[in-house]
mmCIF file of N, CA and C and ligand atoms in Angstrom:
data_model
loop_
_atom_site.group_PDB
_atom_site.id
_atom_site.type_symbol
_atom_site.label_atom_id
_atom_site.label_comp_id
_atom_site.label_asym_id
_atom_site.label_seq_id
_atom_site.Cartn_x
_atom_site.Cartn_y
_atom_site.Cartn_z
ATOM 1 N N UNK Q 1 88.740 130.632 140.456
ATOM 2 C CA UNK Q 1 88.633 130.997 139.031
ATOM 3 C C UNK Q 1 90.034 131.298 138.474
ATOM 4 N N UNK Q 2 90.283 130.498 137.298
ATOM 5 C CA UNK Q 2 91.867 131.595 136.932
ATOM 6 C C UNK Q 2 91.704 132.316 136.325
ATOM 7 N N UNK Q 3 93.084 132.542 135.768
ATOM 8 C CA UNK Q 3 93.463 134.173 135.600
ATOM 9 C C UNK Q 3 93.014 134.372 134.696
ATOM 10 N N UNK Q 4 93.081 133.203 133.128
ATOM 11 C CA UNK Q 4 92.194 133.896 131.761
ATOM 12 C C UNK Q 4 91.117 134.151 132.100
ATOM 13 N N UNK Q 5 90.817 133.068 132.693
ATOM 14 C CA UNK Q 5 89.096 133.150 132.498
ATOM 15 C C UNK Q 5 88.765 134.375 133.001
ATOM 16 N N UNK Q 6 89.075 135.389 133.990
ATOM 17 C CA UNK Q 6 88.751 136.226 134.738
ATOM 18 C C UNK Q 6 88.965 137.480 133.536
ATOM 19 N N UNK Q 7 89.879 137.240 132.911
ATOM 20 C CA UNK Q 7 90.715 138.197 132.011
ATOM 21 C C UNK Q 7 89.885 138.429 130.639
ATOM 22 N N UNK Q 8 89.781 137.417 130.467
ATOM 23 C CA UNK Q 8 88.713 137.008 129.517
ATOM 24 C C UNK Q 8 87.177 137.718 129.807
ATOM 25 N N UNK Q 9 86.779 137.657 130.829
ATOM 26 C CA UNK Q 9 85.596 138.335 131.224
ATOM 27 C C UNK Q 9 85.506 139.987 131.672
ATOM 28 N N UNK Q 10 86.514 140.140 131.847
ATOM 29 C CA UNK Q 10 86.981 141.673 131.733
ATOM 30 C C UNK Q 10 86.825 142.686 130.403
ATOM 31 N N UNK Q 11 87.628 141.859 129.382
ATOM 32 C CA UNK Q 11 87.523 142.124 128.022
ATOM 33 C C UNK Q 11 86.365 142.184 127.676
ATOM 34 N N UNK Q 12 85.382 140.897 127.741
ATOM 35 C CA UNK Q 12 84.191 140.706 126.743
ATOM 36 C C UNK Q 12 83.405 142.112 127.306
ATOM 37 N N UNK Q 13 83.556 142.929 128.366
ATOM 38 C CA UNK Q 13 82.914 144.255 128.949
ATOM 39 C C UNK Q 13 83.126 145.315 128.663
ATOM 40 N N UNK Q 14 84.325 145.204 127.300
ATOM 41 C CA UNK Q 14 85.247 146.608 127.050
ATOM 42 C C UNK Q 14 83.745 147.265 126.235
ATOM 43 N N UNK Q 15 83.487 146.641 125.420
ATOM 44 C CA UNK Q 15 82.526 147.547 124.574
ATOM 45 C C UNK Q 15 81.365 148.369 125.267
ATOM 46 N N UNK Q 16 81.275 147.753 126.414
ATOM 47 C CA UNK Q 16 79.976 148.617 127.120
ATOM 48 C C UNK Q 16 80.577 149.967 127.951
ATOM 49 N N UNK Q 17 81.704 150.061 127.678
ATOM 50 C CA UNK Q 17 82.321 151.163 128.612
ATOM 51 C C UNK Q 17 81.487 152.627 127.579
ATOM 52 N N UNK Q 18 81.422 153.796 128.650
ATOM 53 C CA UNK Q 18 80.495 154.755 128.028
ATOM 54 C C UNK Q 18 81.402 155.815 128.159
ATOM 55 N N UNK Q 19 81.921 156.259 126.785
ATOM 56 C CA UNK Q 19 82.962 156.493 126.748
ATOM 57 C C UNK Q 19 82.867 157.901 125.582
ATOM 58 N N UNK Q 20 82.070 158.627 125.508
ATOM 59 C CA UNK Q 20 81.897 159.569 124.036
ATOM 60 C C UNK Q 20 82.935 160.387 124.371
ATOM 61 N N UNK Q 21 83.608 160.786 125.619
ATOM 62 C CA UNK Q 21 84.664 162.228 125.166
ATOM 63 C C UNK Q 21 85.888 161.536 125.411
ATOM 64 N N UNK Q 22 86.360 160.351 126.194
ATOM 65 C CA UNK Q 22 87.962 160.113 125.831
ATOM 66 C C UNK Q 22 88.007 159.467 124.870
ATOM 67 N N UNK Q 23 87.256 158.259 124.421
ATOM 68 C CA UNK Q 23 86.899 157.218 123.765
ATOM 69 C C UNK Q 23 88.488 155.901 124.179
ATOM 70 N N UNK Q 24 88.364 156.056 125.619
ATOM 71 C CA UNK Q 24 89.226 155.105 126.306
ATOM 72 C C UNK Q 24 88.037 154.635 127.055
ATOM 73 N N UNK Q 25 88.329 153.283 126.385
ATOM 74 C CA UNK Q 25 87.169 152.405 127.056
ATOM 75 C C UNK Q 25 88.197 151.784 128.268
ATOM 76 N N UNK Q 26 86.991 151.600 129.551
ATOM 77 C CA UNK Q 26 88.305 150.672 130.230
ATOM 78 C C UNK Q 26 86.903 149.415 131.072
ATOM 79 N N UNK Q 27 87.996 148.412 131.350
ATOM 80 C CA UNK Q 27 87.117 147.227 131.846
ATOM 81 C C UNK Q 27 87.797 146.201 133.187
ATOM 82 N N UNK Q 28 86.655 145.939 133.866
ATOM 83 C CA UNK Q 28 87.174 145.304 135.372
ATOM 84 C C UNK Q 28 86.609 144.251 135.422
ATOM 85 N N UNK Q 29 86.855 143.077 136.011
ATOM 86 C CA UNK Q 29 85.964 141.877 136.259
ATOM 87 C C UNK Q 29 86.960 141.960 138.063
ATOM 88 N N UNK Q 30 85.963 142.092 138.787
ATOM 89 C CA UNK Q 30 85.932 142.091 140.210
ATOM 90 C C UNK Q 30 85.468 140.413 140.826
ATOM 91 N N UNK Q 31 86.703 139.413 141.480
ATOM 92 C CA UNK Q 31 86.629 138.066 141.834
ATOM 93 C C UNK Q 31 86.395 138.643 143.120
ATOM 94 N N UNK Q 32 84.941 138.208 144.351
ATOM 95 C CA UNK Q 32 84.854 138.252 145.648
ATOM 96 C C UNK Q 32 85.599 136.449 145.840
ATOM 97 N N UNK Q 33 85.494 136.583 147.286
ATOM 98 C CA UNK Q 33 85.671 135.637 148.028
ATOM 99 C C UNK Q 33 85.059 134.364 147.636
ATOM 100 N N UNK Q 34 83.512 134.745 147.577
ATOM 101 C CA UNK Q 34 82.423 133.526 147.238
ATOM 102 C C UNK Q 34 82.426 133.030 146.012
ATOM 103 N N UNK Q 35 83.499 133.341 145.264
ATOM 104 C CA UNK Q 35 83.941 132.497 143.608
ATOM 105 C C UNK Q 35 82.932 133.762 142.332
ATOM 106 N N UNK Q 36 81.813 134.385 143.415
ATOM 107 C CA UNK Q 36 80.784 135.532 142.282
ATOM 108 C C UNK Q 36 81.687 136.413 141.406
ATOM 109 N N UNK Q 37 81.845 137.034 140.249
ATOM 110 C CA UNK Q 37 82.399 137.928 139.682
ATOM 111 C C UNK Q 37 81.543 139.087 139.410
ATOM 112 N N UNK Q 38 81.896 140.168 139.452
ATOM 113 C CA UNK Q 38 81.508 141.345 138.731
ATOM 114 C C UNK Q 38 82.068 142.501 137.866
ATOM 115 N N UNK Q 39 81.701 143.062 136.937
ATOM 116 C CA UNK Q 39 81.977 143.405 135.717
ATOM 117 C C UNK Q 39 81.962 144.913 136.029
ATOM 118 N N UNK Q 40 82.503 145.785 135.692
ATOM 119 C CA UNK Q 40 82.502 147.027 135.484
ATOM 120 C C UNK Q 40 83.147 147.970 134.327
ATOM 121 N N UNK Q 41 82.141 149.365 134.034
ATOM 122 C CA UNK Q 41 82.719 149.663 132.893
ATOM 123 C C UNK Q 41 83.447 151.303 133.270
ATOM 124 N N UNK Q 42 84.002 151.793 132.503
ATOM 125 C CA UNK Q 42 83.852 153.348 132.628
ATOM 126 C C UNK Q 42 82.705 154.285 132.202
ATOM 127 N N UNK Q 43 82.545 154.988 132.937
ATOM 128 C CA UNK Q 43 81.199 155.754 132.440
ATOM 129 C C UNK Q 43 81.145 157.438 132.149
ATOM 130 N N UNK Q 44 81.230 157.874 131.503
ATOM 131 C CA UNK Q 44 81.524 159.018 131.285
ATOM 132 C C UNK Q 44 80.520 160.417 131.422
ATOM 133 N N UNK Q 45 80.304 161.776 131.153
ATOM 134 C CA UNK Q 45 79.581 162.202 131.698
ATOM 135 C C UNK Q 45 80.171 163.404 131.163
ATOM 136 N N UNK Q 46 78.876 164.524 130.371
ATOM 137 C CA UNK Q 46 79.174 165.585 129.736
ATOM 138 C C UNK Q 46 79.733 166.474 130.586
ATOM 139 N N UNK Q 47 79.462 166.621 132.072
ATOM 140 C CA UNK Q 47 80.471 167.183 132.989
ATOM 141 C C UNK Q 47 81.311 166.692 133.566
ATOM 142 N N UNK Q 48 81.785 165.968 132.928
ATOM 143 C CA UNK Q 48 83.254 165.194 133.013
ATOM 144 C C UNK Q 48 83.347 164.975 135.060
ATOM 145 N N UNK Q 49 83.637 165.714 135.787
ATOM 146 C CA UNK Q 49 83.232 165.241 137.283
ATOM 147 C C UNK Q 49 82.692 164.124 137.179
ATOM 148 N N UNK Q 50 81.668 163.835 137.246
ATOM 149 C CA UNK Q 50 80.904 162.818 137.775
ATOM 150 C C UNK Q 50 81.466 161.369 137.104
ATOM 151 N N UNK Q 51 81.781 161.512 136.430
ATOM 152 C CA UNK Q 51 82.714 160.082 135.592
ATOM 153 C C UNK Q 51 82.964 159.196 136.600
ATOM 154 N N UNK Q 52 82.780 158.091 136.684
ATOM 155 C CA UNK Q 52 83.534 156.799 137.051
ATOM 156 C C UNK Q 52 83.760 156.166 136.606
ATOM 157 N N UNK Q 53 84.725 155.706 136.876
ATOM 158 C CA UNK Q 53 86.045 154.420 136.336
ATOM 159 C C UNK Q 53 84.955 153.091 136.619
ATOM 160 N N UNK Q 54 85.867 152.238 135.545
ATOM 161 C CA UNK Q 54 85.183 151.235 135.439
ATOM 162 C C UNK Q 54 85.867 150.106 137.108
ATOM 163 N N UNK Q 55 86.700 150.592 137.551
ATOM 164 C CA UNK Q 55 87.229 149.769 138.614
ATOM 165 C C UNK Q 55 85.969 149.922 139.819
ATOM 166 N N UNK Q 56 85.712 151.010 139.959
ATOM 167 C CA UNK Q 56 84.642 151.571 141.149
ATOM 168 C C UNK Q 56 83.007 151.638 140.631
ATOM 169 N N UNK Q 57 83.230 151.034 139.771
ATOM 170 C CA UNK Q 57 81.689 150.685 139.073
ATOM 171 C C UNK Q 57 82.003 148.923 139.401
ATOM 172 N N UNK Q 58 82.531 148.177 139.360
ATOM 173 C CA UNK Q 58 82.716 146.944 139.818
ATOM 174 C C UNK Q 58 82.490 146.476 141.088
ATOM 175 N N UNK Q 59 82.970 147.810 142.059
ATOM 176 C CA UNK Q 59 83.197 147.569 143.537
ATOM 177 C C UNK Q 59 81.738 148.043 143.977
ATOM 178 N N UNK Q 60 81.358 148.948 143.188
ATOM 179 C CA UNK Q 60 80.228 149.704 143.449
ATOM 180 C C UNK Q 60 79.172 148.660 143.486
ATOM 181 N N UNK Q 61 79.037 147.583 142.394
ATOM 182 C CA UNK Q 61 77.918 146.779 142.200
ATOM 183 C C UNK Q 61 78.217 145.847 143.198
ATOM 184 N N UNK Q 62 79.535 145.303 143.566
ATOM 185 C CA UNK Q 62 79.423 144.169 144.391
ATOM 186 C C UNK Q 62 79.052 144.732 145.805
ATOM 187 N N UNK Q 63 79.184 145.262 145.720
ATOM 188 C CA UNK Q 63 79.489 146.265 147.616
ATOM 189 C C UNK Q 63 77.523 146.723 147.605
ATOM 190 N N UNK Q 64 76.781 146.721 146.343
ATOM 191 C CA UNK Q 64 75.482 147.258 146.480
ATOM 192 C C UNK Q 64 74.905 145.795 146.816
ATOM 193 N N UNK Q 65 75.339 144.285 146.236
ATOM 194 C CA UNK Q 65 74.740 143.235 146.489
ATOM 195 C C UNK Q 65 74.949 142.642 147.562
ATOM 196 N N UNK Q 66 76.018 143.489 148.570
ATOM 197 C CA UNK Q 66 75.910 143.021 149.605
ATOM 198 C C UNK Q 66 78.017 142.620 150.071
ATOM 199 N N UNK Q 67 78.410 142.308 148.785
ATOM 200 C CA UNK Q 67 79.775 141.666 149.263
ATOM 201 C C UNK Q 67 80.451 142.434 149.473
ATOM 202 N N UNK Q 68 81.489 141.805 150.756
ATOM 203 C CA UNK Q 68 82.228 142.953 151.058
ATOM 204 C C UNK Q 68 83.714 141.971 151.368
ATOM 205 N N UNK Q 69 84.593 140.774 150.447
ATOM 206 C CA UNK Q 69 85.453 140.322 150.551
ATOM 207 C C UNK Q 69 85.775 140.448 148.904
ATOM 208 N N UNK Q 70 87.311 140.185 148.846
ATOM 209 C CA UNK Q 70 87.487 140.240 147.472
ATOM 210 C C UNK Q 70 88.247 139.584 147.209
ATOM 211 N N UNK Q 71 89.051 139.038 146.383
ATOM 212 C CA UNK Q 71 90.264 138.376 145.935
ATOM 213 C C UNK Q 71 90.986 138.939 145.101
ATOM 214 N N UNK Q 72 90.659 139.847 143.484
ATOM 215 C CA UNK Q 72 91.267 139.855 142.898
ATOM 216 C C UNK Q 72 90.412 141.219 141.805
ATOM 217 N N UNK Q 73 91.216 141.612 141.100
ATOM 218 C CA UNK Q 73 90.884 142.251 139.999
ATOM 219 C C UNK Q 73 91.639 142.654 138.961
ATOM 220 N N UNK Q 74 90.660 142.170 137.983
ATOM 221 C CA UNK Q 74 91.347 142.438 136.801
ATOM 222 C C UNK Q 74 90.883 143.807 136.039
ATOM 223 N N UNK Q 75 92.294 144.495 135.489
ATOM 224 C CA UNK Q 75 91.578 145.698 134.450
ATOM 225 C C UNK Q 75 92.379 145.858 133.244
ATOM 226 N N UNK Q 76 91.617 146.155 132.098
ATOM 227 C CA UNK Q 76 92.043 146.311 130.862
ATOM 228 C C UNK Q 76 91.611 147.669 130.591
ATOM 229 N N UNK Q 77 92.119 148.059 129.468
ATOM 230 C CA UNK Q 77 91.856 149.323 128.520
ATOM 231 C C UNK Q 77 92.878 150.009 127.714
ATOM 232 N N UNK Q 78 92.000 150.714 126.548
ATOM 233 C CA UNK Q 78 93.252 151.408 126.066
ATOM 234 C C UNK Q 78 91.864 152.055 124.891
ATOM 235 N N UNK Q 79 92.691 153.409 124.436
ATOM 236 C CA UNK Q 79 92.107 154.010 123.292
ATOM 237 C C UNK Q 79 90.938 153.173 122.056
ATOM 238 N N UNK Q 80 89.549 153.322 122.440
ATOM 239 C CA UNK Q 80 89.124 152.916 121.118
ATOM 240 C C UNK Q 80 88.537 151.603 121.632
ATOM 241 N N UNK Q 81 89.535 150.668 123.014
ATOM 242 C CA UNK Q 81 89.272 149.533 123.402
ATOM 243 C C UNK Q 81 90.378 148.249 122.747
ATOM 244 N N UNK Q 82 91.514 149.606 122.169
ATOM 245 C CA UNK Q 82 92.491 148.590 122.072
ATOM 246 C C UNK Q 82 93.383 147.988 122.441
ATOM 247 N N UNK Q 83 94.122 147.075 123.382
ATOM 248 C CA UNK Q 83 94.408 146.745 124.757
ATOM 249 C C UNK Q 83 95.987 146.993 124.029
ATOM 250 N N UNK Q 84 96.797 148.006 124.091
ATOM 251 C CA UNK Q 84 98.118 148.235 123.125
ATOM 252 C C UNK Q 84 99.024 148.068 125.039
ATOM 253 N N UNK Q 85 98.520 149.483 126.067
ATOM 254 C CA UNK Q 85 99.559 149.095 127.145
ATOM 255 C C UNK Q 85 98.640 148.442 128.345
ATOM 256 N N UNK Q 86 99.208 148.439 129.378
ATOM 257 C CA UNK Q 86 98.619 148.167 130.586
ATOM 258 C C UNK Q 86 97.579 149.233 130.692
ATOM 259 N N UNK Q 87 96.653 148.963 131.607
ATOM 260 C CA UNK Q 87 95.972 150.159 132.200
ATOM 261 C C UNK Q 87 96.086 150.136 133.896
ATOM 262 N N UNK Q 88 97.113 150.982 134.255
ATOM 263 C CA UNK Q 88 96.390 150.800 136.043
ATOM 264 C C UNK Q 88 95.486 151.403 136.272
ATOM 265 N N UNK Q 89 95.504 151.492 137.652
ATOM 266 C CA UNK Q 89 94.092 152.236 138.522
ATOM 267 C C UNK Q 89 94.192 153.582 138.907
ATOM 268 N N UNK Q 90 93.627 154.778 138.732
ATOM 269 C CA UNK Q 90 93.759 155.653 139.719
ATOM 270 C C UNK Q 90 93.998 155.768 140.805
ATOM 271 N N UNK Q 91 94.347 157.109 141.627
ATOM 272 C CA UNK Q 91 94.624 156.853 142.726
ATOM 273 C C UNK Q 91 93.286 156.493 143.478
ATOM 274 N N UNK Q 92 92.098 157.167 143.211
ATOM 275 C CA UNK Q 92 90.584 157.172 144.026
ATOM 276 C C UNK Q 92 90.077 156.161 143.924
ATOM 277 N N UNK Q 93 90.500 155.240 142.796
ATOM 278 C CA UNK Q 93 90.157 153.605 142.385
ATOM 279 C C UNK Q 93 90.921 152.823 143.785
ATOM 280 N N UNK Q 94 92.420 153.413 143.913
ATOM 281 C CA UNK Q 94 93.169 152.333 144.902
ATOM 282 C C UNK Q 94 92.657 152.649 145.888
ATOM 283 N N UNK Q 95 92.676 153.525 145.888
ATOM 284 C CA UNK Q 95 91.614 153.932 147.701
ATOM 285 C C UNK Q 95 90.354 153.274 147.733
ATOM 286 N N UNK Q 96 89.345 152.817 147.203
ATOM 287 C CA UNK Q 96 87.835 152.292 147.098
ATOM 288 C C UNK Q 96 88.521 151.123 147.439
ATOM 289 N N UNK Q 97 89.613 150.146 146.840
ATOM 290 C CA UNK Q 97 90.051 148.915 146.806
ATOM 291 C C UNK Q 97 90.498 148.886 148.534
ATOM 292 N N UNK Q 98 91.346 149.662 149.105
ATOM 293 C CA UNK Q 98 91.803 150.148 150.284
ATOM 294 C C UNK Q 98 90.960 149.564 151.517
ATOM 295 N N UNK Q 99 89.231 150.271 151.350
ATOM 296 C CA UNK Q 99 88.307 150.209 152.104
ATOM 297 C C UNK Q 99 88.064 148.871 152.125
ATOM 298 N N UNK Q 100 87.873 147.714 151.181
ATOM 299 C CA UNK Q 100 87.589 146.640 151.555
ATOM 300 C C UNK Q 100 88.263 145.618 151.326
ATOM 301 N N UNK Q 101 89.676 145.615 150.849
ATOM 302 C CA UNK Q 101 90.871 144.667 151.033
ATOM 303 C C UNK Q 101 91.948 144.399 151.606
ATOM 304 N N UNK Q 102 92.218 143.325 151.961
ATOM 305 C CA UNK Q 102 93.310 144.001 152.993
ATOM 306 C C UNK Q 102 94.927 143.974 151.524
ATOM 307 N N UNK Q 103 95.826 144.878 152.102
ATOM 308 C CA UNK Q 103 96.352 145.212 150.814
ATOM 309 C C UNK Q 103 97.378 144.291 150.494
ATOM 310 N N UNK Q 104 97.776 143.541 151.714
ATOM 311 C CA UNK Q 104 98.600 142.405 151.552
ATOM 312 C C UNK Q 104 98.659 141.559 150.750
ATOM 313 N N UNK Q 105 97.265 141.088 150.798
ATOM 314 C CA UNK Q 105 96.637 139.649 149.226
ATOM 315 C C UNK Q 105 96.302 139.950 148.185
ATOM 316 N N UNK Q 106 94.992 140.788 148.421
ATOM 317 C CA UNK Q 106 94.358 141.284 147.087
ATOM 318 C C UNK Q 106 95.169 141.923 145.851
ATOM 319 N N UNK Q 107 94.946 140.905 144.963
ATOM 320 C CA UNK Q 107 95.577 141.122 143.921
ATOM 321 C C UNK Q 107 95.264 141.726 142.771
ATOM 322 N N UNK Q 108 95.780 142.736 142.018
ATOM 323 C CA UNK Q 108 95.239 143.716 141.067
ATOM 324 C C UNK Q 108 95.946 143.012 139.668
ATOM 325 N N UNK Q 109 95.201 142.809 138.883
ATOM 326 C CA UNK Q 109 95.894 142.261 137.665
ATOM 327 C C UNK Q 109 95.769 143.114 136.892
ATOM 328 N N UNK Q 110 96.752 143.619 135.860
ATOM 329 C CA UNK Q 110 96.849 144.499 134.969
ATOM 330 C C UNK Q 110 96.628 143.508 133.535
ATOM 331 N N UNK Q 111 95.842 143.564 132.661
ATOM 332 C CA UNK Q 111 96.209 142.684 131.211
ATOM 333 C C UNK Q 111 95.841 143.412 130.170
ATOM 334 N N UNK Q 112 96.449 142.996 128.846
ATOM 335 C CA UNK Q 112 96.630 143.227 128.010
ATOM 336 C C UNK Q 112 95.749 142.077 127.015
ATOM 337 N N UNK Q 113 95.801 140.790 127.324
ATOM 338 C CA UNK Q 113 95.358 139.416 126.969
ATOM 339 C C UNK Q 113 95.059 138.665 127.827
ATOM 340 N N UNK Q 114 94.181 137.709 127.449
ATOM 341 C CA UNK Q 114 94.602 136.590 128.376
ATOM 342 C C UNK Q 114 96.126 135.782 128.777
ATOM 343 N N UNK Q 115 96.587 136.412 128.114
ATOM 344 C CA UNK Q 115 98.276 135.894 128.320
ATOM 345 C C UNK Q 115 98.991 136.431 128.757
ATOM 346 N N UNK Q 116 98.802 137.582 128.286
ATOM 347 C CA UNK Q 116 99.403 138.850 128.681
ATOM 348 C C UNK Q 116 99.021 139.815 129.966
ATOM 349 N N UNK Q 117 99.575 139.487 131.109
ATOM 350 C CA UNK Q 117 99.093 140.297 132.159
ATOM 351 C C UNK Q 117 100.526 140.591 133.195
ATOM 352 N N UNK Q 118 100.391 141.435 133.634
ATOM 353 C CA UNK Q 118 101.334 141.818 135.177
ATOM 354 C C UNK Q 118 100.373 141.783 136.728
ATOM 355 N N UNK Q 119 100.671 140.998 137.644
ATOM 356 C CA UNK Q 119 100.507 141.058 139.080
ATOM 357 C C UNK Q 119 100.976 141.847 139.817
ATOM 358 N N UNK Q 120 99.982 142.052 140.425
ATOM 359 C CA UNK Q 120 100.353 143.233 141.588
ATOM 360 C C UNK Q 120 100.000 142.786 143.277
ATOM 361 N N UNK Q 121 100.108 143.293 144.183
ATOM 362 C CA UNK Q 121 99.064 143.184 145.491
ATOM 363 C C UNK Q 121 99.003 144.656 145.620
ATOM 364 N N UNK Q 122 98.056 144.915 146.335
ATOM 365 C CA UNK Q 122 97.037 146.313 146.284
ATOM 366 C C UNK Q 122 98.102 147.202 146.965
ATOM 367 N N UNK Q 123 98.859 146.373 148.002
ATOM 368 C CA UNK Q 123 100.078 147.369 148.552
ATOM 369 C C UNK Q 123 101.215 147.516 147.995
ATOM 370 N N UNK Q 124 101.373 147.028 146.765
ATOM 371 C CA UNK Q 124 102.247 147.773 146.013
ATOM 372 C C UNK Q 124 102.316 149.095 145.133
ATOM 373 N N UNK Q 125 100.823 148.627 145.013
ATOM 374 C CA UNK Q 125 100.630 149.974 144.510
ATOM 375 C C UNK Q 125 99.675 151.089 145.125
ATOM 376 N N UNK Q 126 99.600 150.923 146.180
ATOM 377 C CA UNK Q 126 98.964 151.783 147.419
ATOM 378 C C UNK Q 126 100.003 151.613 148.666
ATOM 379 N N UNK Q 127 101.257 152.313 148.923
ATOM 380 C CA UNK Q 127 102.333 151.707 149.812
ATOM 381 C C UNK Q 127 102.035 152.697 151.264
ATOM 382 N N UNK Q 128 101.658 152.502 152.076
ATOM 383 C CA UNK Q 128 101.471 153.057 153.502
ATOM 384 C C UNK Q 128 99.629 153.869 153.555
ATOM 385 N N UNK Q 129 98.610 153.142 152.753
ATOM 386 C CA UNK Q 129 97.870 153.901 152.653
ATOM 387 C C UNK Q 129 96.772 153.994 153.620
ATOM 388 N N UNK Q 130 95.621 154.313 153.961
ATOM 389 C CA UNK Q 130 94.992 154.745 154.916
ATOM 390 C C UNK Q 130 93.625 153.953 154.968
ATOM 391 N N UNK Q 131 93.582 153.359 155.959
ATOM 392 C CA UNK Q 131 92.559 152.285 155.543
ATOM 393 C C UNK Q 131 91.548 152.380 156.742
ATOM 394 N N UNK Q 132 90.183 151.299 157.233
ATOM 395 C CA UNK Q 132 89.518 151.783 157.875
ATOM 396 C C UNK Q 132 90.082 151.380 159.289
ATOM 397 N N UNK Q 133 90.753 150.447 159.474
ATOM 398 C CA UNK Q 133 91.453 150.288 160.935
ATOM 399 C C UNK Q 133 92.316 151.098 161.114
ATOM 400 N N UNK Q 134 92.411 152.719 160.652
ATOM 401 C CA UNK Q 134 93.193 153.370 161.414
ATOM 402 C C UNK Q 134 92.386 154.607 161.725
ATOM 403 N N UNK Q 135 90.795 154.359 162.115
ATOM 404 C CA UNK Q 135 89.705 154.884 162.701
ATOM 405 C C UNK Q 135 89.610 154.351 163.984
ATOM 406 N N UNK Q 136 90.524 153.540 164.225
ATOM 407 C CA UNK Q 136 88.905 152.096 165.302
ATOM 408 C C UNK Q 136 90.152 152.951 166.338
HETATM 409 N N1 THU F 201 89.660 155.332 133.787
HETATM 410 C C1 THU F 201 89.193 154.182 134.374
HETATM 411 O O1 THU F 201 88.043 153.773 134.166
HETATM 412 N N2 THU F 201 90.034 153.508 135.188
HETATM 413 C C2 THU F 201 91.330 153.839 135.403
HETATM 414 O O2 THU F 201 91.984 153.191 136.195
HETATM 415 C C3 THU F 201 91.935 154.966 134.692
HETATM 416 C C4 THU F 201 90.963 155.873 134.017
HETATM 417 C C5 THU F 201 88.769 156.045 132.860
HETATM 418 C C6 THU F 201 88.227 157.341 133.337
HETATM 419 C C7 THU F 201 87.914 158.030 132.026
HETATM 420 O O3 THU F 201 86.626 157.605 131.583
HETATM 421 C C8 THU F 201 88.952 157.488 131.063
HETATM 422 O O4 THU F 201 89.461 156.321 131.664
HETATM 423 C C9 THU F 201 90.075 158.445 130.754
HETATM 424 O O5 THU F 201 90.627 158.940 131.929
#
């Protein structure tokens, strides 16, 4: 899949982000291995705790249908849902990514547009982090 198209499908998800107390919508389109995509939003929550990011609402759905390879992800957001800077990931977002990518490939796309995006790999922006082969 490329990169607009992926980017593109990220966006068309901004509006469903549930968002009443920051009103920062944010949006993920999650590429597995098997070409499937999945969509995630932010979700918000009058006790603010329980909130999840729209990155781990992506991983959350693919990882519930079963997949557990990834390729890529894209995330957008900004105030209102207006894509003005980048949005990265949290740190608890890079860690979920951690558990099932290896950090070498998987690539985190930051965009703004379909045109407009920055590349990452997951270990750049997770640099020495703790993953499940350092259980075994
Ligand atoms: N948020 C995400 O969904 N992903 C990120 O990577 C950064 C933050 C959400 C959480 C909260 O709903 C709002 O953005 C403001 O922090």
């Amino acid at each position: 899949m490329d990169r607009q198209k992926l980017i593109q499908t990220a966006i068309d998800a901004l509006p469903n982000a549930y968002v009443p107390y920051s009103r920062f919508h944010v949006a993920a389109a999650l590429l597995c291995r098997d070409g499937t995509v999945y969509t995630g939003i932010n979700i918000e929550n009058a006790a603010y705790t329980p909130t999840v990011c729209a990155e781990r609402s992506a991983f959350f759905r693919a990882v519930n249908e079963g997949k557990r390879e990834f390729e890529a992800i894209v995330i957008c957001g900004g105030k209102d849902g207006i894509l003005t800077d980048y949005c990265a990931p949290c740190g608890v977002c890079r860690q979920v990514m951690r558990e099932f990518c290896d950090p070498g490939t998987f690539k985190v796309i930051l965009a703004k547009s379909p045109e407009e995006y920055r590349e990452f790999t997951l270990e750049e922006l997770l640099p020495l982090g703790f993953g499940p082969e350092n259980l075994l």
